[in-house]
Coordinates of C-alpha atoms in Angstrom, one line a residue:
Chain A
M1 CA 0.0 0.0 0.0
A2 CA 1.3 3.4 -0.9
D3 CA 2.3 5.8 1.9
G4 CA -0.6 8.2 1.1
A5 CA -3.2 5.5 1.1
R6 CA -1.8 4.0 4.3
S7 CA -1.9 7.4 6.0
A8 CA -5.5 7.9 4.9
V9 CA -6.4 4.5 6.3
N10 CA -4.7 5.3 9.6
E11 CA -6.4 8.7 9.8
R12 CA -9.8 7.1 9.2
D13 CA -9.1 4.4 11.8
E14 CA -8.2 7.1 14.3
L15 CA -11.2 9.2 13.5
R16 CA -13.5 6.1 13.8
Q17 CA -12.0 5.3 17.2
T18 CA -12.3 8.9 18.4
V19 CA -15.9 9.3 17.3
R20 CA -17.0 6.0 18.7
A21 CA -15.2 6.4 22.0
T22 CA -16.3 10.0 22.5
L23 CA -20.0 9.5 21.6
S24 CA -20.2 6.3 23.7
R25 CA -18.5 8.1 26.7
I26 CA -20.8 11.1 26.7
S27 CA -24.0 9.4 25.8
Q28 CA -26.3 8.4 28.7
T29 CA -26.7 4.9 27.4
G30 CA -23.1 4.3 26.4
E31 CA -24.2 3.4 22.9
L32 CA -24.0 5.1 19.5
P33 CA -27.2 6.0 17.7
T34 CA -28.4 3.2 15.4
L35 CA -30.7 2.7 12.6
P36 CA -33.5 0.1 13.1
S37 CA -32.4 -3.3 11.9
V38 CA -34.9 -3.4 9.1
A39 CA -33.2 -0.4 7.5
T40 CA -29.7 -1.8 7.8
A41 CA -31.0 -5.2 6.4
A42 CA -32.5 -3.3 3.4
L43 CA -29.3 -1.4 2.8
G44 CA -27.4 -4.7 2.9
I45 CA -29.7 -6.3 0.4
V46 CA -29.6 -3.4 -2.0
R47 CA -25.8 -3.3 -1.9
S48 CA -25.6 -6.9 -3.0
P49 CA -25.2 -7.3 -6.8
D50 CA -27.6 -10.3 -6.6
A51 CA -30.3 -8.3 -4.8
E52 CA -33.8 -9.7 -5.4
V53 CA -37.2 -8.0 -5.1
E54 CA -38.6 -10.8 -2.9
E55 CA -35.7 -10.5 -0.5
L56 CA -36.4 -6.9 0.1
C57 CA -40.2 -7.5 0.3
H58 CA -39.6 -10.1 3.0
V59 CA -37.7 -7.6 5.1
I60 CA -40.4 -4.9 4.7
R61 CA -43.3 -7.3 5.4
M62 CA -41.9 -7.9 8.9
D63 CA -43.0 -4.4 9.8
V64 CA -46.7 -3.6 9.3
G65 CA -46.2 0.1 9.5
L66 CA -43.5 0.1 6.9
T67 CA -45.5 -2.1 4.6
A68 CA -48.3 0.4 4.6
R69 CA -45.9 3.3 4.1
V70 CA -44.2 1.8 1.1
L71 CA -47.5 0.9 -0.5
R72 CA -48.7 4.4 0.1
V73 CA -45.7 5.9 -1.6
A74 CA -45.9 3.5 -4.6
N75 CA -49.5 4.4 -5.1
S76 CA -48.9 8.2 -4.9
P77 CA -49.6 10.1 -8.1
G78 CA -45.9 10.8 -8.7
Y79 CA -45.4 7.1 -9.7
G80 CA -48.3 7.1 -12.2
R81 CA -49.7 3.6 -11.7
R82 CA -53.0 3.0 -13.4
H83 CA -54.1 0.5 -10.8
P84 CA -53.0 0.7 -7.2
A85 CA -50.2 -1.7 -6.1
K86 CA -51.9 -4.3 -3.8
S87 CA -48.9 -6.4 -3.0
M88 CA -45.5 -5.5 -1.7
Q89 CA -43.9 -7.0 -4.7
D90 CA -46.0 -4.6 -7.0
A91 CA -44.9 -1.7 -4.8
V92 CA -41.2 -2.6 -5.0
V93 CA -41.3 -3.2 -8.7
T94 CA -43.0 0.2 -9.2
L95 CA -40.4 2.1 -7.0
G96 CA -37.4 0.1 -7.9
L97 CA -35.1 -1.6 -5.3
R98 CA -32.9 1.4 -4.7
Q99 CA -35.8 3.9 -4.2
T100 CA -37.7 1.4 -2.0
C101 CA -34.7 1.2 0.2
D102 CA -34.3 5.0 0.3
I103 CA -37.9 5.4 1.4
L104 CA -37.6 2.6 4.0
V105 CA -34.4 4.1 5.4
A106 CA -36.0 7.6 5.5
V107 CA -39.0 6.3 7.4
C108 CA -36.7 4.5 9.9
A109 CA -34.4 7.5 10.2
R110 CA -37.4 9.7 11.2
Q111 CA -37.3 7.9 14.5
L112 CA -33.8 9.2 15.2
F113 CA -35.1 12.8 15.1
A114 CA -37.0 12.7 18.4
P115 CA -39.7 15.4 18.8
G116 CA -38.3 18.8 19.7
P117 CA -38.2 22.2 18.1
Y118 CA -34.7 21.9 16.8
T119 CA -34.9 18.2 15.7
E120 CA -38.1 19.0 13.7
L121 CA -36.2 21.7 11.8
L122 CA -33.3 19.4 11.3
W123 CA -35.5 16.6 10.1
N124 CA -37.1 18.9 7.5
H125 CA -33.7 20.1 6.5
S126 CA -32.4 16.6 6.1
L127 CA -35.4 15.4 4.1
A128 CA -35.2 18.5 1.9
T129 CA -31.5 18.0 1.3
A130 CA -32.1 14.4 0.4
V131 CA -34.8 15.3 -2.1
A132 CA -32.7 18.1 -3.5
A133 CA -29.6 15.9 -3.9
E134 CA -31.6 13.4 -5.9
E135 CA -33.2 16.1 -8.1
I136 CA -29.8 17.7 -8.7
A137 CA -28.3 14.4 -9.6
R138 CA -31.2 13.8 -12.1
A139 CA -30.9 17.3 -13.6
T140 CA -27.2 17.5 -13.9
R141 CA -26.3 13.8 -14.3
L142 CA -23.2 14.5 -12.2
V143 CA -23.9 11.3 -10.2
K144 CA -26.5 8.5 -10.3
P145 CA -29.7 9.8 -8.7
G146 CA -29.9 6.6 -6.7
L147 CA -26.7 7.4 -4.9
A148 CA -27.6 10.9 -3.8
F149 CA -30.7 10.6 -1.6
L150 CA -29.1 8.9 1.5
P151 CA -26.0 11.2 1.8
G152 CA -28.5 14.1 1.6
L153 CA -30.7 12.6 4.3
F154 CA -27.8 11.8 6.6
H155 CA -25.4 14.7 5.9
D156 CA -26.3 16.3 9.3
V157 CA -26.9 13.1 11.3
G158 CA -23.8 13.9 13.3
R159 CA -25.7 16.8 14.8
I160 CA -28.4 14.4 15.9
A161 CA -25.7 12.2 17.5
F162 CA -24.4 15.2 19.4
Q163 CA -27.8 16.2 20.6
L164 CA -28.8 12.6 21.6
A165 CA -25.6 12.3 23.6
D166 CA -25.7 15.6 25.5
V167 CA -28.6 18.1 25.0
P168 CA -27.2 21.0 27.2
S169 CA -23.8 21.1 25.5
F170 CA -25.4 20.9 22.0
T171 CA -27.8 23.7 22.9
T172 CA -24.9 25.9 24.1
L173 CA -23.0 25.3 20.9
Q174 CA -26.1 26.1 18.8
E175 CA -26.6 29.3 20.8
L176 CA -23.1 30.4 20.1
V177 CA -23.5 29.7 16.3
D178 CA -26.9 31.5 16.2
A179 CA -25.3 34.5 18.0
G180 CA -22.7 34.6 15.1
E181 CA -19.8 33.8 17.4
G182 CA -18.4 31.2 14.9
T183 CA -19.3 28.2 12.8
S184 CA -20.7 25.0 14.1
Q185 CA -17.8 23.0 12.7
T186 CA -15.3 25.1 14.5
F187 CA -17.1 24.8 17.8
E188 CA -17.8 21.1 17.4
R189 CA -14.1 20.4 16.7
E190 CA -13.1 22.4 19.7
W191 CA -15.5 20.6 22.0
Y192 CA -15.8 17.0 20.6
A193 CA -12.5 17.0 18.6
F194 CA -14.4 16.2 15.4
D195 CA -17.3 17.9 13.6
H196 CA -20.8 16.7 12.7
A197 CA -19.7 15.8 9.1
Q198 CA -16.9 13.5 10.5
A199 CA -19.3 12.0 13.0
G200 CA -22.0 11.4 10.3
C201 CA -19.4 9.7 8.1
I202 CA -18.4 7.2 10.8
L203 CA -22.0 6.5 11.9
T204 CA -23.3 5.9 8.3
E205 CA -20.3 3.7 7.6
D206 CA -21.6 1.5 10.4
W207 CA -25.1 1.6 9.1
G208 CA -24.1 0.3 5.7
L209 CA -24.0 3.3 3.3
V210 CA -21.5 2.8 0.5
P211 CA -18.0 4.5 1.0
E212 CA -18.7 7.1 -1.7
Q213 CA -21.9 8.2 0.2
C214 CA -20.0 8.3 3.5
E215 CA -17.2 10.4 2.0
A216 CA -19.9 12.8 0.6
I217 CA -21.3 13.2 4.1
R218 CA -17.8 13.8 5.6
W219 CA -16.9 16.5 3.0
H220 CA -20.3 18.1 2.4
H221 CA -19.0 21.4 3.8
D222 CA -15.7 21.2 1.9
P223 CA -16.2 19.1 -1.3
A224 CA -12.9 20.0 -2.8
Q225 CA -11.1 18.1 0.0
A226 CA -13.0 14.9 -0.7
P227 CA -10.4 12.3 -1.8
A228 CA -13.2 10.0 -3.2
G229 CA -16.9 10.9 -3.8
H230 CA -15.8 14.4 -4.7
V231 CA -18.7 14.9 -7.1
L232 CA -21.3 13.5 -4.7
A233 CA -20.0 15.8 -2.0
T234 CA -20.5 18.7 -4.3
V235 CA -24.1 17.6 -5.0
V236 CA -24.8 17.3 -1.3
N237 CA -23.2 20.7 -0.6
A238 CA -25.5 22.3 -3.3
A239 CA -28.5 20.4 -2.0
D240 CA -27.8 21.7 1.5
A241 CA -27.8 25.3 0.0
I242 CA -31.1 24.6 -1.9
A243 CA -32.7 23.2 1.3
Y244 CA -32.1 26.7 2.9
A245 CA -33.4 28.4 -0.3
I246 CA -36.7 26.6 0.0
G247 CA -37.0 27.6 3.7
C248 CA -35.8 24.4 5.2
G249 CA -32.7 25.5 7.0
P250 CA -32.1 24.4 10.6
S251 CA -31.0 27.9 11.5
A252 CA -31.8 31.3 10.2
K253 CA -28.5 31.9 8.5
R254 CA -27.2 29.7 5.7
P255 CA -23.6 28.5 6.3
E256 CA -21.2 30.4 4.0
D257 CA -19.6 27.2 2.7
V258 CA -22.7 25.7 1.1
S259 CA -23.5 26.9 -2.5
T260 CA -25.0 25.9 -5.8
A261 CA -22.1 27.6 -7.7
A262 CA -20.3 24.4 -8.5
L263 CA -23.3 23.0 -10.4
G264 CA -22.7 25.6 -13.2
L265 CA -26.4 26.1 -13.8
S266 CA -27.9 29.2 -15.5
P267 CA -30.1 31.3 -13.2
E268 CA -33.2 30.1 -15.1
A269 CA -32.2 26.5 -14.9
E270 CA -31.4 26.8 -11.2
G271 CA -34.7 28.6 -10.5
A272 CA -36.7 25.8 -12.2
L273 CA -34.7 23.2 -10.3
V274 CA -35.4 24.9 -7.0
E275 CA -39.1 25.0 -7.8
R276 CA -39.1 21.2 -8.7
I277 CA -37.3 20.5 -5.4
R278 CA -39.8 22.5 -3.4
E279 CA -42.7 20.5 -4.9
A280 CA -40.9 17.2 -4.5
F281 CA -40.1 18.0 -0.9
E282 CA -43.7 18.8 -0.1
T283 CA -44.8 15.5 -1.6
Q284 CA -42.1 13.5 0.3
K285 CA -42.9 15.3 3.5
Q286 CA -46.6 14.2 3.2
L287 CA -45.6 10.6 2.5
I288 CA -42.8 10.2 4.9
G289 CA -43.7 12.6 7.7
Chain B
M1 CA -18.9 34.8 46.6
K2 CA -16.3 32.4 45.5
T3 CA -14.4 32.9 42.3
V4 CA -13.5 30.3 39.6
L5 CA -10.9 31.0 37.0
T6 CA -11.3 29.2 33.7
V7 CA -8.2 29.1 31.4
D8 CA -9.0 27.7 28.0
D9 CA -8.3 29.0 24.5
S10 CA -11.7 27.7 23.2
K11 CA -14.6 30.1 23.5
V12 CA -17.1 27.2 23.4
V13 CA -15.3 25.3 26.3
R14 CA -15.3 28.5 28.4
A15 CA -19.1 29.0 27.6
L16 CA -19.9 25.4 28.6
I17 CA -17.9 25.7 31.8
A18 CA -19.7 28.9 32.7
R19 CA -23.0 27.2 32.0
N20 CA -22.0 24.2 34.1
L21 CA -21.0 26.5 37.0
G22 CA -24.4 28.2 36.9
D23 CA -25.7 26.3 39.8
Y24 CA -22.7 26.9 42.0
G25 CA -23.4 30.6 42.5
V26 CA -19.8 31.6 41.8
R27 CA -18.1 34.4 40.0
V28 CA -16.4 33.1 36.8
V29 CA -13.3 34.8 35.5
E30 CA -11.9 33.7 32.1
A31 CA -8.5 33.7 30.4
E32 CA -7.6 32.5 26.9
N33 CA -4.1 31.2 27.5
G34 CA -1.7 30.2 30.3
R35 CA 0.1 33.5 30.5
D36 CA -3.2 35.5 30.9
G37 CA -4.4 32.7 33.3
V38 CA -1.4 33.2 35.6
R39 CA -1.9 36.9 35.6
A40 CA -5.7 36.5 36.3
A41 CA -4.9 34.1 39.1
R42 CA -2.5 36.6 40.8
L43 CA -5.1 39.4 40.4
H44 CA -8.3 37.6 41.4
R45 CA -6.9 34.9 43.8
P46 CA -9.6 32.5 42.7
D47 CA -10.9 29.6 44.9
L48 CA -10.5 27.2 42.0
I49 CA -8.7 27.2 38.6
L50 CA -9.9 25.0 35.7
L51 CA -6.8 24.8 33.5
D52 CA -6.6 23.5 29.9
V53 CA -3.5 21.5 29.0
T54 CA -3.1 22.5 25.3
M55 CA -3.2 26.3 24.7
P56 CA -1.2 28.8 22.7
V57 CA 1.2 31.3 24.2
M58 CA 1.6 29.3 27.4
D59 CA 0.3 25.8 27.8
G60 CA -1.3 24.3 30.9
R61 CA 1.8 22.5 32.3
A62 CA 3.9 25.7 32.1
A63 CA 1.0 27.7 33.6
L64 CA 0.7 25.2 36.5
T65 CA 4.5 25.4 37.1
A66 CA 4.2 29.2 37.2
L67 CA 1.2 29.1 39.6
R68 CA 3.0 26.6 41.9
S69 CA 6.2 28.7 42.1
D70 CA 4.4 31.9 43.1
P71 CA 3.5 32.0 46.9
K72 CA 0.4 34.1 46.0
T73 CA -1.1 31.3 43.8
R74 CA 0.7 28.2 45.1
S75 CA -2.2 26.9 47.2
I76 CA -5.0 27.5 44.8
P77 CA -6.6 24.2 43.8
V78 CA -6.3 23.4 40.1
I79 CA -8.3 21.0 38.0
M80 CA -6.7 20.1 34.6
L81 CA -8.8 19.8 31.5
S82 CA -7.6 17.8 28.5
A83 CA -9.0 16.3 25.3
E84 CA -6.9 13.2 26.0
S85 CA -7.6 10.5 28.6
R86 CA -4.2 8.8 28.3
E87 CA -3.4 6.7 31.3
D88 CA -0.1 8.3 31.9
L89 CA -1.7 11.8 32.0
V90 CA -3.8 10.9 35.0
G91 CA -0.6 9.9 36.9
E92 CA 1.3 12.9 35.7
F93 CA -1.4 15.3 36.9
M94 CA -1.7 13.6 40.2
R95 CA 2.1 14.0 40.7
L96 CA 1.8 17.7 39.8
G97 CA -0.5 18.0 42.7
V98 CA -3.7 19.0 40.9
V99 CA -7.0 18.1 42.6
G100 CA -8.6 16.6 39.6
H101 CA -8.6 15.9 35.8
I102 CA -11.6 16.3 33.5
V103 CA -11.5 14.9 30.0
K104 CA -13.3 17.0 27.3
P105 CA -16.0 16.7 26.1
F106 CA -17.6 16.1 29.5
L107 CA -21.1 15.8 30.9
Q108 CA -22.3 18.0 33.8
A109 CA -22.2 15.0 36.2
T110 CA -18.5 14.4 35.4
F111 CA -17.8 18.1 35.8
D112 CA -19.7 18.2 39.1
A113 CA -17.9 15.2 40.5
E114 CA -14.5 17.0 40.1
V115 CA -15.5 20.6 40.9
A116 CA -17.5 19.5 44.0
K117 CA -14.2 18.4 45.6
V118 CA -13.3 22.1 46.0
L119 CA -16.6 24.0 45.8
G120 CA -18.9 21.4 47.4
W121 CA -22.1 20.2 45.7
P122 CA -24.5 22.8 44.4
G123 CA -27.5 22.8 46.7
D124 CA -25.6 21.1 49.5
T125 CA -25.4 22.8 52.9
Q126 CA -21.7 22.1 53.0
G127 CA -21.3 23.5 49.5
A128 CA -19.8 26.8 48.5
R129 CA -23.1 28.5 47.6
P130 CA -23.2 32.0 48.9
V131 CA -25.5 32.2 51.9
D132 CA -28.2 34.9 51.8
R133 CA -27.1 37.2 54.6
D134 CA -29.8 38.3 56.9
A135 CA -29.0 41.6 58.6
S136 CA -29.4 40.0 62.0
T137 CA -27.0 37.1 61.2
T138 CA -23.8 37.5 63.1
V139 CA -20.4 36.1 62.0
A140 CA -20.5 33.8 65.0
D141 CA -23.9 32.4 64.0
E142 CA -22.7 31.8 60.5
T143 CA -19.5 30.1 61.6
A144 CA -21.4 27.8 63.9
R145 CA -23.8 26.9 61.1
A146 CA -21.0 26.3 58.7
L147 CA -19.2 24.1 61.2
A148 CA -22.3 22.0 61.9
A149 CA -22.9 21.6 58.2
A150 CA -19.3 20.5 57.7
R151 CA -19.5 18.0 60.6
E152 CA -22.8 16.6 59.1
A153 CA -21.2 16.3 55.6
A154 CA -18.1 14.7 57.0
S155 CA -20.1 12.2 59.0
A156 CA -22.3 11.4 55.9
T157 CA -19.1 10.8 53.8
E158 CA -17.7 8.6 56.6
E159 CA -21.0 6.6 56.6
V160 CA -20.9 6.1 52.9
L161 CA -17.2 5.2 53.1
Q162 CA -17.8 2.7 55.8
G163 CA -19.9 0.7 53.4
L164 CA -17.5 1.0 50.6
L165 CA -14.1 0.5 52.1
E166 CA -13.6 -2.4 54.6
D167 CA -10.7 -4.3 56.0
V168 CA -10.7 -8.1 55.0
N169 CA -8.0 -10.0 56.7
G170 CA -5.4 -7.3 56.4
C171 CA -6.4 -6.3 52.9
A172 CA -8.4 -3.1 52.0
V173 CA -11.5 -3.9 49.9
L174 CA -13.3 -1.1 48.1
T175 CA -16.8 -2.0 46.8
L176 CA -17.9 0.0 43.8
P177 CA -21.3 1.6 44.5
E178 CA -24.2 1.5 42.1
Q179 CA -24.2 5.3 41.8
A180 CA -21.3 6.8 39.9
T181 CA -21.5 10.0 41.8
T182 CA -21.3 8.2 45.2
L183 CA -17.8 6.9 44.5
A184 CA -16.6 10.2 42.9
R185 CA -17.9 12.0 46.0
V186 CA -15.9 10.0 48.5
V187 CA -12.7 9.5 46.5
P188 CA -10.7 12.1 48.5
A189 CA -11.9 10.4 51.7
V190 CA -10.9 7.0 50.2
A191 CA -7.5 8.3 49.5
R192 CA -7.1 9.5 53.0
R193 CA -8.2 6.2 54.4
L194 CA -5.8 4.3 52.1
R195 CA -3.0 6.3 53.7
V196 CA -4.2 5.3 57.1
L197 CA -4.4 1.7 56.1
R198 CA -1.0 1.7 54.5
D199 CA 0.4 3.3 57.7
A200 CA -1.2 0.4 59.6
G201 CA 0.7 -2.1 57.6
Q202 CA -1.7 -3.0 54.8
D203 CA -0.1 -2.9 51.4
A204 CA -2.9 -4.3 49.2
V205 CA -6.3 -3.0 47.9
V206 CA -9.0 -5.0 46.2
V207 CA -11.6 -3.1 44.2
D208 CA -14.8 -5.2 44.1
L209 CA -17.1 -4.8 41.1
V210 CA -18.7 -8.2 41.3
G211 CA -22.2 -6.9 41.8
T212 CA -21.9 -4.4 38.9
A213 CA -23.0 -5.2 35.4
C214 CA -22.3 -1.7 34.0
V215 CA -19.5 0.7 34.5
T216 CA -19.9 4.3 33.6
A217 CA -17.2 6.6 32.5
E218 CA -17.5 8.5 35.8
Q219 CA -17.1 5.3 37.8
V220 CA -14.0 4.3 35.7
S221 CA -12.5 7.7 36.2
S222 CA -13.0 7.6 40.0
L223 CA -11.8 4.1 40.2
V224 CA -8.6 4.9 38.3
R225 CA -7.9 7.8 40.6
V226 CA -8.2 5.4 43.6
L227 CA -5.9 2.8 41.8
V228 CA -3.3 5.5 40.9
E229 CA -3.5 6.9 44.4
A230 CA -2.9 3.4 45.9
R231 CA 0.0 2.8 43.6
S232 CA 1.6 6.1 44.5
L233 CA 1.3 4.9 48.1
G234 CA 3.2 1.8 47.2
M235 CA 0.2 -0.4 47.5
R236 CA -0.7 -3.4 45.2
T237 CA -4.1 -3.5 43.7
A238 CA -6.5 -6.1 42.2
V239 CA -9.9 -5.5 40.6
C240 CA -12.6 -8.2 40.6
A241 CA -15.5 -8.2 38.2
R242 CA -17.8 -11.1 37.0
D243 CA -19.3 -9.2 34.1
E244 CA -17.4 -9.7 30.9
G245 CA -18.2 -6.2 29.6
V246 CA -17.0 -4.6 32.8
M247 CA -13.8 -6.7 32.7
T248 CA -13.2 -5.5 29.1
S249 CA -13.5 -1.8 30.0
L250 CA -11.2 -2.3 33.0
R251 CA -8.4 -4.1 31.1
G252 CA -7.5 -0.8 29.4
W253 CA -6.5 0.5 32.8
E254 CA -4.4 -2.4 33.9
A255 CA -1.1 -0.8 32.8
T256 CA -1.9 2.5 34.5
A257 CA -2.4 1.0 37.9
G258 CA -0.4 -2.2 37.4
T259 CA -3.5 -4.0 38.7
I260 CA -4.6 -7.6 38.6
C261 CA -8.0 -8.6 37.2
A262 CA -10.0 -11.5 38.8
T263 CA -13.5 -12.8 38.5
T264 CA -14.2 -13.1 42.3
R265 CA -13.2 -11.3 45.4
E266 CA -11.7 -14.4 46.8
M267 CA -9.5 -14.9 43.7
A268 CA -8.4 -11.2 43.9
L269 CA -7.6 -11.5 47.6
G270 CA -5.7 -14.8 47.0
Q271 CA -3.6 -13.3 44.2
L272 CA -2.7 -10.3 46.2
R273 CA -1.6 -12.4 49.2

């Protein structure tokens, strides 16, 4: 292994160890936030090159609430079925394996965002960024649309981990950011020794996202630094900016390091894209919650 | 009103410490580096200094040396703050005579366990909260009340300690309590008692965790302080735990305290003899 690659591996191992040890140490339960097992099972199935519809259906059927939710999405007007899907197999064929998995993970991820004023804002922001990332991927063809939804959804999940672990410290950090005293990444690094993007990368790695998606989460505030998944990080960064543009920012002020500039769209094209994202977000919000 | 000096280059750490000190009713003075911290200590003569290790201009170790070499600041209690929890750091800080060590990031409970050693517990009568002074209250009344509260606190600590630390056939046995804060609270008293036991000829300590299925970070931190203290007194230590998870979390500290791990109290006692 080349020296550069070895040093990147060492750096990642060190980060993984620090994130896990710190979050476990400060959390009340001593455990890291996890996705429900049905979501990780679905991610595992979709990652496999031999993934089969029936296999995913079997996982979804184990949860009655999820079954109903997936059928509801597949039968929504956006998917243009003439006759409603009655079986899970129909629904999965309509949506496709990847999209079914994205919906399922989003429904499961909703549970991580426990009710609270800030978490509600953060959930809307995460869902809006996921929808925006997928739409940007479709419009620009920079990356496969199927790759973009989950890093958009989880780009700020590190913040949720910080909040779940220690609400008072998280609130103090947020108050300083809102007061314009500095950026959240700076304060997070000073306090936790890593920021929410780094924490999100390590958590989603554990949950079964592919490396390119994890890298995009890690570098969504600084896509130029991403050694791999550079383009996906750019897409998530732009999606983050658009989520603010449609009124789904978790704070009043948009961070200075998120922007749509790297997409190279004309103002008209960008305006049309933002409108499509606004509509798509409203639809997903109604379906997923 | 008591004064606490916080020396840390991070604005967010200073803000979090100020928030954590909210219930103590103290005046908080802040400095951004060791040099300014030493100056502030000479000027304000605080009751406690919370000192970060890694800082620009002058780091925490150099600041601590400067504080200890100045008669005006020599006796001010210092608690070190660091991002690292390396085992050798705990020992180093103990040797430097600091009263405690807090690893960042920390929870309020961990912070309280250390700070209360100097300021008392917020809300406790023996704590350092400022008393509302009634015009009719005389100095003598206040002193008598403070002495009674201190006696009560000392007797409560002794009572807790009695249940935690016992003498089993010439070996000191410390039983880890269910509550993390209970152990943290009596650690200074445990250390004093260990000295007494050592002077009485005991040279071994068993820490008994057999009834514990979960060890929190605060408990481990308090436990390590006891083990390090015992080692610095020249005592040998053993830790006994039946739970595999508990054993795993303790193995990381074996090197620090040169301790022995066993699955029962009897085995621990046997290995120490």
